[in-house]
Amino acid sequence: MNLPTDDERQSRRAANRILLWMCALICVNQLGFGGIVPAMPLYAESFGVSATAIGFAVAAYGLARFLIGMPTGKLSDWLGRRPTLAIGGIVSAIGNLWCAEADTYTSFMVGRFIAGLGAGLVLTAGQVVLADISMPAWRARMMAIYQGVFLFSVGLGPLPGGWLADQYGLAAPFYAYTVAAVIVGFIAYLAVPETRGFKHAGDARPAPPPLSFGQQIRMMAGRLGFVLAGLVSFMNAFTRTGALFALVPLFGATQLGLSITEVGFCLALASVAGLVITYPAGWVADRHGRKFVIVPMTVLMGASYVMYSMAPSFAWFLVATLIWGLTAAASGSAPAAYAADSAPPGMNAAAMSLFRTLGDFGYVVGPVALGFMADYAGLNSAFLLCAVLLALTGVAFGVLAPETHRGQQP
């Protein structure tokens, strides 16, 4: 085993410093986002709309993220990663303030769309930064740290968010997210270094071919494994936003009689459990390959929705949420690492923006499709559909996707 040189250790330390600031940025951002999760369906319902319309309120956010994904990649290559992150924070703040001040469902939808544009800028540029600073031998672990902070924050956010909604009204979490998004913009602009052109010492990969951004996108779209990783991301977003964020709080409140605070507690506890498993899962993905984590965790995530469909009590609801939290955290970094592995040198922005776009399409389709199914076939049917789709996706990835990393140690 070759020991790293001084230059290699120095570049790794630089990458770790950038990772630290990115974790701080995403922590603040996702605390704000998680804070609105328990209140959002009930806030939309307060305008007198159906479950399908609540799904549209979630989907408007996802549609904006979907539409901004590819432009974010191009903007990251043209303007830089750091300014793109900062712009995303400010746009997100404007959108959430709009939501908090909305007096009609239509105005609320406009705010959700603007907030989604900001979130898409932050999340896509963030994954580009991680692809820039990581190497395949330890990429999944680096992404696992970031993803662990991401999931912990979005899971912890419902606890203060639910309390704010209970104490100060359903608009209060949106005001809190406005403040958080402004802080994100300042962290990005003042603290996160620019990573466009970042290169690790000892990286001997050949220079990228002179391709346009559109040509890079077409190249990535032609790679089966990359597209299947995007399908995994799509299904995770489809079920997370369509079921966990839109229907699970509604199910807990209307069928189990839980308060917003109790739902927020379950989601927060799941995030703590997920935090414990995130880094070990990244280590396994680096040591044994990406598929070794992606396939079983995707199938087990489907099992959590089976448990939701059978939940008769708070305890059962809590166990289902814990299973979801553990599997979502364990599988969070491996698909992104797989997508970054698939990117030729110099194509991180194209690869990661396309990967985010594929995932965010699930954010558009999931809330509407599952909201419609909940209206006409019941919440339990929507949960069972999630279970089946996740299981099929995991099996398809296991059978068809080639492995991109064979567990070489740094």
CSV table of C-alpha atoms in Angstrom, one decimal:
chain,number,residue,atom,x,y,z
A,1,MET,CA,0.0,0.0,0.0
A,2,ASN,CA,1.5,3.3,-1.1
A,3,LEU,CA,1.6,6.1,1.5
A,4,PRO,CA,0.2,9.5,0.5
A,5,THR,CA,2.7,12.2,-0.4
A,6,ASP,CA,2.7,15.6,1.3
A,7,ASP,CA,1.0,17.2,-1.6
A,8,GLU,CA,-1.7,14.5,-1.5
A,9,ARG,CA,-2.2,15.0,2.2
A,10,GLN,CA,-2.4,18.8,1.7
A,11,SER,CA,-5.1,18.5,-1.1
A,12,ARG,CA,-7.1,16.1,1.1
A,13,ARG,CA,-7.0,18.6,4.0
A,14,ALA,CA,-8.2,21.3,1.7
A,15,ALA,CA,-11.1,19.1,0.6
A,16,ASN,CA,-11.9,18.4,4.2
A,17,ARG,CA,-12.1,22.1,5.0
A,18,ILE,CA,-14.4,22.7,2.1
A,19,LEU,CA,-16.5,19.7,3.3
A,20,LEU,CA,-16.8,21.3,6.7
A,21,TRP,CA,-18.2,24.5,5.4
A,22,MET,CA,-20.6,22.6,3.0
A,23,CYS,CA,-21.8,20.7,6.0
A,24,ALA,CA,-22.5,23.9,7.9
A,25,LEU,CA,-24.3,25.3,4.9
A,26,ILE,CA,-26.5,22.3,4.3
A,27,CYS,CA,-27.2,22.0,8.1
A,28,VAL,CA,-28.7,25.5,8.2
A,29,ASN,CA,-30.6,25.0,4.9
A,30,GLN,CA,-32.1,21.6,5.8
A,31,LEU,CA,-33.1,22.7,9.4
A,32,GLY,CA,-35.2,25.3,7.7
A,33,PHE,CA,-36.6,22.9,5.2
A,34,GLY,CA,-37.3,20.2,7.8
A,35,GLY,CA,-39.1,22.8,9.9
A,36,ILE,CA,-41.9,23.2,7.4
A,37,VAL,CA,-42.4,19.5,6.8
A,38,PRO,CA,-45.0,18.9,9.6
A,39,ALA,CA,-46.8,22.2,8.9
A,40,MET,CA,-46.8,22.3,5.1
A,41,PRO,CA,-49.7,19.8,4.3
A,42,LEU,CA,-51.8,21.4,7.0
A,43,TYR,CA,-50.9,24.9,5.9
A,44,ALA,CA,-52.0,24.0,2.4
A,45,GLU,CA,-55.1,22.4,3.7
A,46,SER,CA,-56.0,25.6,5.6
A,47,PHE,CA,-56.8,27.2,2.2
A,48,GLY,CA,-59.6,24.6,1.9
A,49,VAL,CA,-58.1,22.3,-0.7
A,50,SER,CA,-58.0,18.5,-1.2
A,51,ALA,CA,-55.2,16.0,-0.7
A,52,THR,CA,-54.5,16.2,-4.4
A,53,ALA,CA,-54.1,20.0,-4.1
A,54,ILE,CA,-51.8,19.5,-1.1
A,55,GLY,CA,-49.7,17.2,-3.4
A,56,PHE,CA,-49.6,20.0,-6.0
A,57,ALA,CA,-48.2,22.3,-3.3
A,58,VAL,CA,-45.3,19.9,-2.7
A,59,ALA,CA,-44.9,19.2,-6.5
A,60,ALA,CA,-44.6,23.0,-7.3
A,61,TYR,CA,-41.5,23.0,-5.1
A,62,GLY,CA,-40.2,19.9,-6.9
A,63,LEU,CA,-41.1,21.2,-10.3
A,64,ALA,CA,-39.0,24.3,-9.7
A,65,ARG,CA,-36.1,22.1,-8.5
A,66,PHE,CA,-36.5,19.9,-11.6
A,67,LEU,CA,-36.5,22.9,-14.0
A,68,ILE,CA,-33.5,24.7,-12.4
A,69,GLY,CA,-31.3,21.5,-12.2
A,70,MET,CA,-29.6,21.6,-15.6
A,71,PRO,CA,-29.3,25.4,-15.6
A,72,THR,CA,-27.6,25.2,-12.2
A,73,GLY,CA,-25.0,22.9,-13.6
A,74,LYS,CA,-24.3,25.3,-16.5
A,75,LEU,CA,-24.3,28.3,-14.1
A,76,SER,CA,-21.8,26.4,-11.9
A,77,ASP,CA,-19.4,26.0,-14.8
A,78,TRP,CA,-19.9,29.6,-16.0
A,79,LEU,CA,-20.2,31.7,-12.9
A,80,GLY,CA,-18.7,29.3,-10.3
A,81,ARG,CA,-19.9,27.0,-7.5
A,82,ARG,CA,-19.8,29.6,-4.7
A,83,PRO,CA,-21.8,32.3,-6.3
A,84,THR,CA,-24.4,29.8,-7.5
A,85,LEU,CA,-24.8,28.6,-3.9
A,86,ALA,CA,-25.2,32.1,-2.6
A,87,ILE,CA,-27.8,33.0,-5.2
A,88,GLY,CA,-29.7,29.9,-4.2
A,89,GLY,CA,-29.9,30.9,-0.6
A,90,ILE,CA,-31.3,34.4,-1.4
A,91,VAL,CA,-33.9,33.0,-3.9
A,92,SER,CA,-35.0,30.4,-1.3
A,93,ALA,CA,-35.4,33.2,1.3
A,94,ILE,CA,-37.6,35.2,-1.0
A,95,GLY,CA,-39.8,32.1,-1.8
A,96,ASN,CA,-40.3,31.1,1.8
A,97,LEU,CA,-41.2,34.7,2.9
A,98,TRP,CA,-43.7,34.7,0.1
A,99,CYS,CA,-45.2,31.5,1.4
A,100,ALA,CA,-45.5,32.8,4.9
A,101,GLU,CA,-47.3,36.0,3.7
A,102,ALA,CA,-49.6,34.1,1.3
A,103,ASP,CA,-53.3,34.7,1.8
A,104,THR,CA,-54.6,32.4,-1.0
A,105,TYR,CA,-53.7,29.0,-2.2
A,106,THR,CA,-52.5,30.5,-5.6
A,107,SER,CA,-50.2,32.9,-3.8
A,108,PHE,CA,-48.9,30.0,-1.7
A,109,MET,CA,-48.1,28.0,-4.8
A,110,VAL,CA,-46.2,30.9,-6.3
A,111,GLY,CA,-44.1,31.1,-3.2
A,112,ARG,CA,-43.5,27.3,-3.2
A,113,PHE,CA,-42.2,27.5,-6.8
A,114,ILE,CA,-39.8,30.4,-6.0
A,115,ALA,CA,-38.5,28.6,-2.9
A,116,GLY,CA,-38.0,25.5,-5.0
A,117,LEU,CA,-35.8,27.4,-7.5
A,118,GLY,CA,-33.6,28.5,-4.6
A,119,ALA,CA,-33.4,25.0,-3.2
A,120,GLY,CA,-32.5,23.6,-6.6
A,121,LEU,CA,-29.6,26.0,-6.9
A,122,VAL,CA,-28.3,25.1,-3.4
A,123,LEU,CA,-28.7,21.3,-3.6
A,124,THR,CA,-27.4,20.9,-7.2
A,125,ALA,CA,-24.4,23.2,-6.7
A,126,GLY,CA,-23.7,21.4,-3.4
A,127,GLN,CA,-23.4,18.1,-5.1
A,128,VAL,CA,-21.2,19.5,-7.8
A,129,VAL,CA,-18.9,20.8,-5.1
A,130,LEU,CA,-18.7,17.3,-3.5
A,131,ALA,CA,-17.9,15.7,-6.8
A,132,ASP,CA,-15.2,18.3,-7.3
A,133,ILE,CA,-13.4,17.6,-4.0
A,134,SER,CA,-13.8,13.8,-3.7
A,135,MET,CA,-11.9,10.9,-5.1
A,136,PRO,CA,-13.4,7.5,-5.8
A,137,ALA,CA,-11.5,5.7,-3.1
A,138,TRP,CA,-13.2,7.8,-0.3
A,139,ARG,CA,-16.0,9.5,-2.2
A,140,ALA,CA,-18.9,7.6,-0.6
A,141,ARG,CA,-17.6,8.4,2.9
A,142,MET,CA,-17.2,12.1,2.1
A,143,MET,CA,-20.7,12.2,0.6
A,144,ALA,CA,-21.9,10.2,3.6
A,145,ILE,CA,-20.7,12.8,6.0
A,146,TYR,CA,-22.5,15.5,4.0
A,147,GLN,CA,-25.6,13.4,3.6
A,148,GLY,CA,-25.6,12.5,7.2
A,149,VAL,CA,-25.7,16.2,8.2
A,150,PHE,CA,-28.3,16.7,5.5
A,151,LEU,CA,-30.6,14.0,6.7
A,152,PHE,CA,-30.0,14.7,10.4
A,153,SER,CA,-30.9,18.4,9.8
A,154,VAL,CA,-34.0,17.8,7.7
A,155,GLY,CA,-35.1,15.2,10.3
A,156,LEU,CA,-34.4,17.4,13.3
A,157,GLY,CA,-36.1,20.4,11.7
A,158,PRO,CA,-39.7,19.0,12.2
A,159,LEU,CA,-39.2,19.1,16.0
A,160,PRO,CA,-38.7,22.9,16.3
A,161,GLY,CA,-40.9,23.4,13.2
A,162,GLY,CA,-43.8,21.5,14.8
A,163,TRP,CA,-43.4,23.5,18.0
A,164,LEU,CA,-43.3,26.8,16.1
A,165,ALA,CA,-46.5,25.8,14.2
A,166,ASP,CA,-48.3,24.7,17.4
A,167,GLN,CA,-47.3,27.9,19.3
A,168,TYR,CA,-47.3,30.6,16.7
A,169,GLY,CA,-49.4,29.3,13.8
A,170,LEU,CA,-48.7,27.4,10.6
A,171,ALA,CA,-46.9,30.2,8.8
A,172,ALA,CA,-44.2,30.4,11.6
A,173,PRO,CA,-41.9,27.7,10.1
A,174,PHE,CA,-41.9,29.5,6.8
A,175,TYR,CA,-40.6,32.6,8.5
A,176,ALA,CA,-37.9,30.5,10.2
A,177,TYR,CA,-36.9,29.0,6.9
A,178,THR,CA,-36.6,32.5,5.4
A,179,VAL,CA,-34.0,33.4,8.1
A,180,ALA,CA,-32.2,30.1,7.6
A,181,ALA,CA,-32.0,30.7,3.8
A,182,VAL,CA,-30.4,34.1,4.2
A,183,ILE,CA,-27.8,32.6,6.5
A,184,VAL,CA,-27.1,30.0,3.8
A,185,GLY,CA,-26.4,32.7,1.3
A,186,PHE,CA,-23.9,34.4,3.6
A,187,ILE,CA,-22.1,31.1,4.4
A,188,ALA,CA,-21.8,30.3,0.7
A,189,TYR,CA,-20.5,33.7,-0.3
A,190,LEU,CA,-18.2,34.3,2.7
A,191,ALA,CA,-16.9,30.9,3.7
A,192,VAL,CA,-17.1,28.3,1.0
A,193,PRO,CA,-14.1,28.3,-1.4
A,194,GLU,CA,-14.5,28.1,-5.1
A,195,THR,CA,-14.0,24.5,-6.3
A,196,ARG,CA,-14.3,24.9,-10.1
A,197,GLY,CA,-11.0,23.5,-11.3
A,198,PHE,CA,-10.2,21.8,-7.9
A,199,LYS,CA,-7.7,19.0,-8.6
A,200,HIS,CA,-6.2,16.5,-6.1
A,201,ALA,CA,-2.5,15.9,-6.1
A,202,GLY,CA,-1.8,12.6,-7.6
A,203,ASP,CA,-4.9,12.6,-9.8
A,204,ALA,CA,-3.5,11.3,-13.1
A,205,ARG,CA,-6.8,11.0,-15.0
A,206,PRO,CA,-6.5,12.4,-18.5
A,207,ALA,CA,-7.8,15.9,-19.4
A,208,PRO,CA,-11.5,16.1,-20.4
A,209,PRO,CA,-12.4,16.2,-24.1
A,210,PRO,CA,-13.5,19.6,-25.4
A,211,LEU,CA,-17.3,19.0,-25.3
A,212,SER,CA,-20.1,21.5,-24.8
A,213,PHE,CA,-22.3,21.3,-21.8
A,214,GLY,CA,-25.1,19.8,-23.9
A,215,GLN,CA,-22.7,17.2,-25.4
A,216,GLN,CA,-21.7,16.2,-21.9
A,217,ILE,CA,-25.3,15.8,-20.8
A,218,ARG,CA,-26.0,13.5,-23.8
A,219,MET,CA,-22.9,11.5,-23.0
A,220,MET,CA,-24.0,10.9,-19.4
A,221,ALA,CA,-27.6,10.1,-20.5
A,222,GLY,CA,-26.2,7.3,-22.6
A,223,ARG,CA,-24.6,5.4,-19.7
A,224,LEU,CA,-27.0,2.7,-18.3
A,225,GLY,CA,-25.6,2.6,-14.8
A,226,PHE,CA,-25.8,6.4,-14.5
A,227,VAL,CA,-29.4,6.4,-15.6
A,228,LEU,CA,-30.3,3.6,-13.2
A,229,ALA,CA,-28.6,5.6,-10.3
A,230,GLY,CA,-30.8,8.5,-11.4
A,231,LEU,CA,-33.8,6.1,-11.2
A,232,VAL,CA,-32.9,5.2,-7.6
A,233,SER,CA,-32.7,8.9,-6.9
A,234,PHE,CA,-36.1,9.5,-8.6
A,235,MET,CA,-37.8,6.8,-6.6
A,236,ASN,CA,-36.3,8.0,-3.3
A,237,ALA,CA,-37.7,11.5,-4.1
A,238,PHE,CA,-41.0,10.2,-5.4
A,239,THR,CA,-41.7,8.3,-2.2
A,240,ARG,CA,-40.1,10.8,0.2
A,241,THR,CA,-41.9,13.8,-1.0
A,242,GLY,CA,-45.1,12.2,-2.2
A,243,ALA,CA,-45.6,10.0,0.9
A,244,LEU,CA,-43.3,10.9,3.8
A,245,PHE,CA,-43.6,14.7,3.5
A,246,ALA,CA,-47.2,15.0,2.2
A,247,LEU,CA,-49.1,11.9,3.3
A,248,VAL,CA,-47.4,10.6,6.5
A,249,PRO,CA,-48.0,13.7,8.5
A,250,LEU,CA,-51.6,13.7,7.3
A,251,PHE,CA,-52.0,10.0,8.1
A,252,GLY,CA,-50.6,10.5,11.6
A,253,ALA,CA,-52.9,13.5,12.3
A,254,THR,CA,-56.1,12.2,10.8
A,255,GLN,CA,-56.0,8.4,11.3
A,256,LEU,CA,-53.9,8.0,14.4
A,257,GLY,CA,-54.8,11.3,16.1
A,258,LEU,CA,-51.2,12.5,16.5
A,259,SER,CA,-50.3,16.1,17.0
A,260,ILE,CA,-47.9,18.0,14.8
A,261,THR,CA,-45.3,17.8,17.6
A,262,GLU,CA,-45.6,14.0,17.8
A,263,VAL,CA,-45.1,13.6,14.1
A,264,GLY,CA,-42.2,15.9,14.3
A,265,PHE,CA,-40.7,13.9,17.1
A,266,CYS,CA,-40.9,10.7,15.1
A,267,LEU,CA,-39.1,12.3,12.1
A,268,ALA,CA,-36.5,13.8,14.4
A,269,LEU,CA,-35.8,10.5,16.2
A,270,ALA,CA,-35.5,8.8,12.8
A,271,SER,CA,-32.9,11.4,11.8
A,272,VAL,CA,-30.8,10.7,14.9
A,273,ALA,CA,-30.9,7.0,14.1
A,274,GLY,CA,-30.0,7.7,10.5
A,275,LEU,CA,-27.0,9.8,11.6
A,276,VAL,CA,-25.5,6.8,13.4
A,277,ILE,CA,-25.6,4.6,10.3
A,278,THR,CA,-24.6,7.1,7.6
A,279,TYR,CA,-20.8,7.0,7.8
A,280,PRO,CA,-20.6,3.2,8.3
A,281,ALA,CA,-22.8,2.9,5.1
A,282,GLY,CA,-20.4,5.2,3.2
A,283,TRP,CA,-17.4,3.1,4.4
A,284,VAL,CA,-19.2,-0.1,3.2
A,285,ALA,CA,-19.9,1.5,-0.2
A,286,ASP,CA,-16.2,2.5,-0.5
A,287,ARG,CA,-15.0,-0.9,0.7
A,288,HIS,CA,-17.4,-3.3,-1.0
A,289,GLY,CA,-18.9,-1.2,-3.9
A,290,ARG,CA,-21.8,1.1,-4.4
A,291,LYS,CA,-24.3,-1.7,-5.3
A,292,PHE,CA,-23.6,-3.5,-2.0
A,293,VAL,CA,-25.4,-0.6,-0.3
A,294,ILE,CA,-27.9,0.7,-2.8
A,295,VAL,CA,-29.7,-2.5,-3.6
A,296,PRO,CA,-30.7,-3.8,-0.1
A,297,MET,CA,-31.3,-0.4,1.4
A,298,THR,CA,-33.7,0.5,-1.5
A,299,VAL,CA,-35.7,-2.7,-0.9
A,300,LEU,CA,-35.8,-2.2,2.9
A,301,MET,CA,-37.0,1.4,2.4
A,302,GLY,CA,-40.0,-0.1,0.7
A,303,ALA,CA,-40.6,-2.2,3.8
A,304,SER,CA,-41.1,0.9,5.8
A,305,TYR,CA,-44.0,2.0,3.7
A,306,VAL,CA,-45.6,-1.5,4.2
A,307,MET,CA,-45.4,-0.8,7.9
A,308,TYR,CA,-47.0,2.6,7.5
A,309,SER,CA,-49.9,0.9,5.7
A,310,MET,CA,-50.4,-1.4,8.7
A,311,ALA,CA,-49.8,1.1,11.5
A,312,PRO,CA,-52.5,1.0,14.2
A,313,SER,CA,-50.8,3.1,16.8
A,314,PHE,CA,-48.1,5.7,17.6
A,315,ALA,CA,-45.6,3.0,18.5
A,316,TRP,CA,-46.0,1.3,15.1
A,317,PHE,CA,-45.9,4.7,13.3
A,318,LEU,CA,-42.6,5.4,15.2
A,319,VAL,CA,-41.0,2.1,14.2
A,320,ALA,CA,-42.0,2.6,10.5
A,321,THR,CA,-40.4,6.1,10.6
A,322,LEU,CA,-37.2,4.7,12.2
A,323,ILE,CA,-36.9,2.0,9.5
A,324,TRP,CA,-37.3,4.7,6.9
A,325,GLY,CA,-34.8,7.0,8.6
A,326,LEU,CA,-32.2,4.2,8.8
A,327,THR,CA,-32.5,3.0,5.2
A,328,ALA,CA,-32.7,6.6,3.7
A,329,ALA,CA,-29.6,7.6,5.6
A,330,ALA,CA,-27.7,4.4,4.7
A,331,SER,CA,-28.5,4.7,1.0
A,332,GLY,CA,-28.2,8.4,0.8
A,333,SER,CA,-24.6,8.8,-0.4
A,334,ALA,CA,-24.1,5.7,-2.5
A,335,PRO,CA,-26.2,6.7,-5.5
A,336,ALA,CA,-24.6,10.2,-5.6
A,337,ALA,CA,-21.2,8.6,-5.3
A,338,TYR,CA,-22.1,6.2,-8.2
A,339,ALA,CA,-23.1,9.2,-10.3
A,340,ALA,CA,-19.9,11.0,-9.6
A,341,ASP,CA,-17.9,7.9,-10.3
A,342,SER,CA,-19.5,7.8,-13.7
A,343,ALA,CA,-18.5,11.3,-14.7
A,344,PRO,CA,-15.4,11.7,-16.8
A,345,PRO,CA,-12.8,14.4,-15.7
A,346,GLY,CA,-14.2,17.9,-16.1
A,347,MET,CA,-17.8,16.8,-16.3
A,348,ASN,CA,-18.9,17.0,-12.7
A,349,ALA,CA,-21.3,19.8,-13.2
A,350,ALA,CA,-23.0,18.1,-16.1
A,351,ALA,CA,-23.2,14.7,-14.4
A,352,MET,CA,-24.4,15.9,-11.0
A,353,SER,CA,-26.9,18.4,-12.4
A,354,LEU,CA,-28.4,15.7,-14.6
A,355,PHE,CA,-28.4,13.3,-11.6
A,356,ARG,CA,-30.2,15.9,-9.5
A,357,THR,CA,-32.7,16.6,-12.3
A,358,LEU,CA,-33.6,12.9,-12.6
A,359,GLY,CA,-34.2,12.8,-8.8
A,360,ASP,CA,-36.1,16.0,-8.7
A,361,PHE,CA,-38.5,14.8,-11.3
A,362,GLY,CA,-39.7,12.4,-8.6
A,363,TYR,CA,-40.4,15.4,-6.5
A,364,VAL,CA,-42.7,16.6,-9.3
A,365,VAL,CA,-44.5,13.4,-10.0
A,366,GLY,CA,-44.6,11.8,-6.5
A,367,PRO,CA,-46.8,14.3,-4.6
A,368,VAL,CA,-49.3,14.6,-7.4
A,369,ALA,CA,-49.6,10.9,-8.2
A,370,LEU,CA,-49.7,9.8,-4.5
A,371,GLY,CA,-52.0,12.6,-3.5
A,372,PHE,CA,-54.4,11.6,-6.3
A,373,MET,CA,-54.2,7.9,-5.2
A,374,ALA,CA,-54.8,8.9,-1.5
A,375,ASP,CA,-57.9,10.8,-2.6
A,376,TYR,CA,-59.4,8.0,-4.6
A,377,ALA,CA,-57.9,4.7,-3.1
A,378,GLY,CA,-56.9,5.7,0.4
A,379,LEU,CA,-53.6,6.4,2.2
A,380,ASN,CA,-52.8,2.8,2.7
A,381,SER,CA,-52.9,2.1,-1.1
A,382,ALA,CA,-50.5,5.0,-1.7
A,383,PHE,CA,-48.1,3.5,0.9
A,384,LEU,CA,-48.2,0.1,-0.7
A,385,LEU,CA,-47.5,1.5,-4.1
A,386,CYS,CA,-44.4,3.1,-2.7
A,387,ALA,CA,-43.3,-0.2,-1.3
A,388,VAL,CA,-43.7,-2.0,-4.6
A,389,LEU,CA,-41.9,0.6,-6.7
A,390,LEU,CA,-38.9,0.8,-4.3
A,391,ALA,CA,-38.5,-2.9,-4.3
A,392,LEU,CA,-38.6,-3.1,-8.1
A,393,THR,CA,-36.1,-0.3,-8.4
A,394,GLY,CA,-33.7,-1.9,-6.1
A,395,VAL,CA,-33.9,-5.2,-7.9
A,396,ALA,CA,-33.5,-3.5,-11.3
A,397,PHE,CA,-30.4,-1.7,-10.2
A,398,GLY,CA,-28.9,-4.9,-8.8
A,399,VAL,CA,-29.4,-6.8,-12.0
A,400,LEU,CA,-28.6,-4.2,-14.6
A,401,ALA,CA,-26.2,-1.6,-13.2
A,402,PRO,CA,-22.4,-2.2,-13.5
A,403,GLU,CA,-20.3,-1.5,-10.4
A,404,THR,CA,-18.3,1.7,-10.6
A,405,HIS,CA,-15.9,1.2,-7.6
A,406,ARG,CA,-14.4,-2.1,-6.5
A,407,GLY,CA,-13.3,-1.2,-3.0
A,408,GLN,CA,-9.8,0.0,-3.5
A,409,GLN,CA,-8.5,1.6,-0.4
A,410,PRO,CA,-6.7,5.0,-0.3
